[in-house]
XYZ file of C-alpha atoms in Angstrom:
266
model
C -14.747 -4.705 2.137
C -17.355 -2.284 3.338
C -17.334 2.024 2.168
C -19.214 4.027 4.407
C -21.578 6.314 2.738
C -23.598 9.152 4.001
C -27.393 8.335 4.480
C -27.901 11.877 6.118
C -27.299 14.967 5.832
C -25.126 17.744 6.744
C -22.787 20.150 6.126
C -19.109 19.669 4.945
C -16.300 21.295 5.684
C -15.681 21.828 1.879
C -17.253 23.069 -0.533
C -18.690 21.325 -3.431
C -16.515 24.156 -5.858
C -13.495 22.084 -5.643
C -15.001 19.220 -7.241
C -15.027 16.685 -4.566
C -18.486 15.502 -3.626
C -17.630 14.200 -0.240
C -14.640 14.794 1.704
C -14.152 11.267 3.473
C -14.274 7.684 1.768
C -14.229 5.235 5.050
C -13.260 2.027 4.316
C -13.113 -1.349 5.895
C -14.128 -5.644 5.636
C -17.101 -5.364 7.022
C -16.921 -9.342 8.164
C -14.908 -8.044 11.150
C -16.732 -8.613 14.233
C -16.256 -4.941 16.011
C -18.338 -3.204 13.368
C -19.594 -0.560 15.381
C -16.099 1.454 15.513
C -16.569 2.445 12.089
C -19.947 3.047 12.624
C -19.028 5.183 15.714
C -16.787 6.639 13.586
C -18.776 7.674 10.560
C -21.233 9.629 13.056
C -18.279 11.290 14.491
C -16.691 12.847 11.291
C -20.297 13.750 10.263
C -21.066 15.623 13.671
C -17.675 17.594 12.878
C -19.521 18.582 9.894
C -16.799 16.392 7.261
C -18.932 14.534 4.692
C -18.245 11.344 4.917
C -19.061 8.363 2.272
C -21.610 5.640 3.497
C -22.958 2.281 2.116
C -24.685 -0.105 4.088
C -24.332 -3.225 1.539
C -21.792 -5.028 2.646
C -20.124 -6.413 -0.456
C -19.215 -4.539 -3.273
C -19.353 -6.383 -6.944
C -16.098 -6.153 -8.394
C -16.691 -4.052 -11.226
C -18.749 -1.447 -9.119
C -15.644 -1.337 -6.578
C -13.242 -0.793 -9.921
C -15.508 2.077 -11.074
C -16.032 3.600 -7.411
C -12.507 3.419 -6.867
C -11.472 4.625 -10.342
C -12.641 8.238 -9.637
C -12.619 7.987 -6.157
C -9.335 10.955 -6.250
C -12.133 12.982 -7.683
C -14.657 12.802 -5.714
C -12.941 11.896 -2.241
C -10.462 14.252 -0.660
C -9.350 11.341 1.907
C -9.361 7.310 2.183
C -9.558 6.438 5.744
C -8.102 2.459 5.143
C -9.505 0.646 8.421
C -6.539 -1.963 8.844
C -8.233 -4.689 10.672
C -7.064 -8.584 11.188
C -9.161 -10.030 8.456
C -8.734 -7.127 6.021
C -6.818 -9.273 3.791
C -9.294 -11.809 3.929
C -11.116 -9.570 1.197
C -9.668 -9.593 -1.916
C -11.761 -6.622 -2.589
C -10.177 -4.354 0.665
C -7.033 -5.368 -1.119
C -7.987 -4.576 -4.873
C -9.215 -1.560 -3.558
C -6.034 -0.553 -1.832
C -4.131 -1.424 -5.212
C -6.295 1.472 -6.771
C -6.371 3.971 -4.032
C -2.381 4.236 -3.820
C -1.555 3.962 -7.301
C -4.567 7.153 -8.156
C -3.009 8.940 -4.563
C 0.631 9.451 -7.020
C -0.279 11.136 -9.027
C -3.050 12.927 -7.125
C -3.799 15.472 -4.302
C -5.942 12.243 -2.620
C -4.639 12.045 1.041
C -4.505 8.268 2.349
C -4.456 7.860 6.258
C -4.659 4.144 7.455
C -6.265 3.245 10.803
C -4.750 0.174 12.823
C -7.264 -1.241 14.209
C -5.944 -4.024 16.784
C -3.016 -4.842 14.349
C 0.165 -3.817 13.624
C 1.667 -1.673 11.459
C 4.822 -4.447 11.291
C 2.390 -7.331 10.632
C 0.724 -4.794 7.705
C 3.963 -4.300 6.132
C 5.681 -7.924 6.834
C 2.677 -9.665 5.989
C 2.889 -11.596 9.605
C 0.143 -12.591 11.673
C -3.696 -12.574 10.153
C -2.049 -10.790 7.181
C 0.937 -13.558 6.612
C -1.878 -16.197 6.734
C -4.425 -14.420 4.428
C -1.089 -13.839 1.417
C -0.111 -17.845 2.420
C -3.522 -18.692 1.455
C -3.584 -16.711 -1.750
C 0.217 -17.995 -2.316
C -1.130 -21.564 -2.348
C -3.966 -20.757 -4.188
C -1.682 -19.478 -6.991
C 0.526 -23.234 -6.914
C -2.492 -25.272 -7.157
C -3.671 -23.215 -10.112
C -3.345 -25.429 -13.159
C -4.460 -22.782 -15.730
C -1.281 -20.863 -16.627
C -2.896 -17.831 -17.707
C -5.318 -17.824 -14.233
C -1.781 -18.400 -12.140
C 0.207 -15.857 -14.366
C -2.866 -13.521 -13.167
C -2.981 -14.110 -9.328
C 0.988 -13.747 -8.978
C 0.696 -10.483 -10.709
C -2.569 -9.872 -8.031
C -0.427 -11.160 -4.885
C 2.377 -8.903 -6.529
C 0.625 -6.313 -6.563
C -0.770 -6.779 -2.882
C 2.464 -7.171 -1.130
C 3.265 -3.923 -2.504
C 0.290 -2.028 -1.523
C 0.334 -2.985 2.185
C 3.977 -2.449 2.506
C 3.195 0.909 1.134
C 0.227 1.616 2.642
C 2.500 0.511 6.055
C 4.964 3.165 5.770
C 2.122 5.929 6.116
C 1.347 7.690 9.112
C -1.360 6.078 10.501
C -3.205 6.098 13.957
C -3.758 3.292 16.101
C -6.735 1.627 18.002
C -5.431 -0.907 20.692
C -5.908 -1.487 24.438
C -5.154 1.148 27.427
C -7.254 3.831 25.400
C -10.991 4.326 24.954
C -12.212 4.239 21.284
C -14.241 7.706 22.133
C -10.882 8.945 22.326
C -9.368 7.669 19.289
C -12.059 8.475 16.953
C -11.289 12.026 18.330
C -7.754 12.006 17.416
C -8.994 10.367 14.186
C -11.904 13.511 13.168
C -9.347 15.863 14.511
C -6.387 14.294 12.206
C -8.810 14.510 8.993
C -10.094 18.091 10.097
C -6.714 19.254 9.664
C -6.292 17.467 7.011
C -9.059 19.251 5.132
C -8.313 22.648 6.330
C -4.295 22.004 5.656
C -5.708 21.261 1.496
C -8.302 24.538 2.003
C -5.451 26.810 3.231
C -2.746 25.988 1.799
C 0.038 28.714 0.737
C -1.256 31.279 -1.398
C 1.344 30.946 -3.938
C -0.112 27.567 -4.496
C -3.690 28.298 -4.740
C -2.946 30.652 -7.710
C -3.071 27.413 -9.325
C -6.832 27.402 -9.288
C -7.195 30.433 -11.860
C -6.585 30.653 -15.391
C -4.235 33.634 -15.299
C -1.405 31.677 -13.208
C -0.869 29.295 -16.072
C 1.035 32.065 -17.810
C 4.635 30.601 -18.455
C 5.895 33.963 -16.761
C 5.170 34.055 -13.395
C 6.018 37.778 -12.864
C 2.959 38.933 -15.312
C 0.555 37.236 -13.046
C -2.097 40.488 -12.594
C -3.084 41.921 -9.344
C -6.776 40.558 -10.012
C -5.527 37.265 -9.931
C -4.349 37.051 -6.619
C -7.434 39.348 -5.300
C -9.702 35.811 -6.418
C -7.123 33.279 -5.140
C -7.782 34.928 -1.607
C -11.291 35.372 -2.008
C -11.652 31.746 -3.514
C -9.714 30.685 -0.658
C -11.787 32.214 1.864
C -15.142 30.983 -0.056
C -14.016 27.725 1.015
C -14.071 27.570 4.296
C -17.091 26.796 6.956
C -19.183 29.791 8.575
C -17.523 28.458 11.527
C -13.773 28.878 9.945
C -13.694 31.319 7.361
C -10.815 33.779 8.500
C -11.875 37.775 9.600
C -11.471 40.237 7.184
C -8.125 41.416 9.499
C -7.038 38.094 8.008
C -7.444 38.417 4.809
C -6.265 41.774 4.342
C -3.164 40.323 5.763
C -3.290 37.286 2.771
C -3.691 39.308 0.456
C -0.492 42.100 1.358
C 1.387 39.264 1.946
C 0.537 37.483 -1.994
C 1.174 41.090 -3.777
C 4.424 41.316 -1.490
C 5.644 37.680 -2.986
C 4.532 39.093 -6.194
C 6.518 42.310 -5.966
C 9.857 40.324 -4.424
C 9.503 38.246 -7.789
C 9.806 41.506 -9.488
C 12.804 42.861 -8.231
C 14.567 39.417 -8.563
């Protein structure tokens, strides 16, 4: 299992005031032999100005990955999950997975997986590289005369089935023959940049949950001031490049006090 990290610099496409410190985690098993599509990959979604996570060791000790992955809802704002044939070779990718999904229910963390020559059917049946990898592990587990080291790795395997199945059933995007990677990884930056903008702009009535005054129990004493800084903290969050014109949010804000008024009269 390999994360990406940034070793440059750059500007994101987010701002730091949302409490993410990078917008992209990348991850992948780095033991797979086309390693330069991630790497291809990572320059791309840094070049579209998303900040993207970047480590050049390519093992991670277990209890690093369990602390890295622990917060990673907090300080990623997407997982990019590089399905790849021996990515369940790696106990880690898997371990990792485990934690990504089960943080991404009970989070705003977006997960979009990446097929990359595989799949999605051989993901979520666990055929193929991925049948042979959970065999392995399934065998493993037999042989295992210590019942509380067996008891364990069932739970594990358990728990690993689940998380590709799930992880399966995701939209994903896929990189296979008849299309150039250039291509893909375009489709791929473009996917996340909406991503990112979709979680920047989303419905005003929603980002009134970034200010103290909206967690009134009555929604109909929310004050006019309120939803004058939800706009403006919207609009603080965007790019140079993306921030809307003024036209624009003059027309956010009449349509926020016109919800607000609505509410009223109901």
């Amino acid at each position: 299992m390999v994360i990406l990290s940034d070793t440059e610099g750059g500007s994101s496409s987010s701002s730091p005031v949302d409490g993410h410190m990078y917008d992209v985690l990348l991850t992948f098993n780095g033991t797979d032999s086309r390693y330069s599509f991630p790497d291809h990959l990572y320059k791309a979604l840094w070049a579209a100005k998303i900040t993207t996570r970047f480590d050049n060791k390519q093992f991670q000790i277990g209890a690093r990955l369990k602390l890295e992955s622990e917060t990673l809802t907090k300080t990623y704002r997407v997982s990019l999950i590089l399905l790849s044939e021996n990515y369940a070779n790696s106990r880690w990718c898997l371990e990792e997975l485990v934690l990504i999904l089960e943080q991404c229910s009970t989070s705003n963390h977006t997960v979009l997986p990446i097929y990359y020559y595989v799949e999605p059917s051989d993901v979520r049946e666990q055929q193929g590289s991925f049948g042979d990898a959970m065999a392995r592990y399934r065998q493993e587990m037999e042989g295992e005369t210590d019942a509380n080291k067996k008891s364990q790795l069932a739970e594990k395997i358990e728990q690993w089935n689940k998380a590709l199945k799930e992880v399966a059933d995701l939209r994903g995007l896929h990189v296979k023959g008849g299309r150039l990677e250039t291509e893909i990884i375009q489709d791929i930056v473009r996917d996340v940049n909406h991503i990112l903008r979709r979680s920047i702009r989303s419905p005003l009535p929603l980002d009134l949950r970034f200010h103290p005054e909206m967690e009134q129990p009555n929604h109909h004493e929310i004050p006019l001031q309120a939803i004058q800084n939800s706009v403006a903290y919207q609009c603080l969050q965007e790019t140079r490049e993306e921030r809307p014109t003024i036209g624009e949010v003059a027309f956010q804000l009449k349509e926020a006090m016109k919800i607000q008024l609505e509410d009223e009269i109901l």
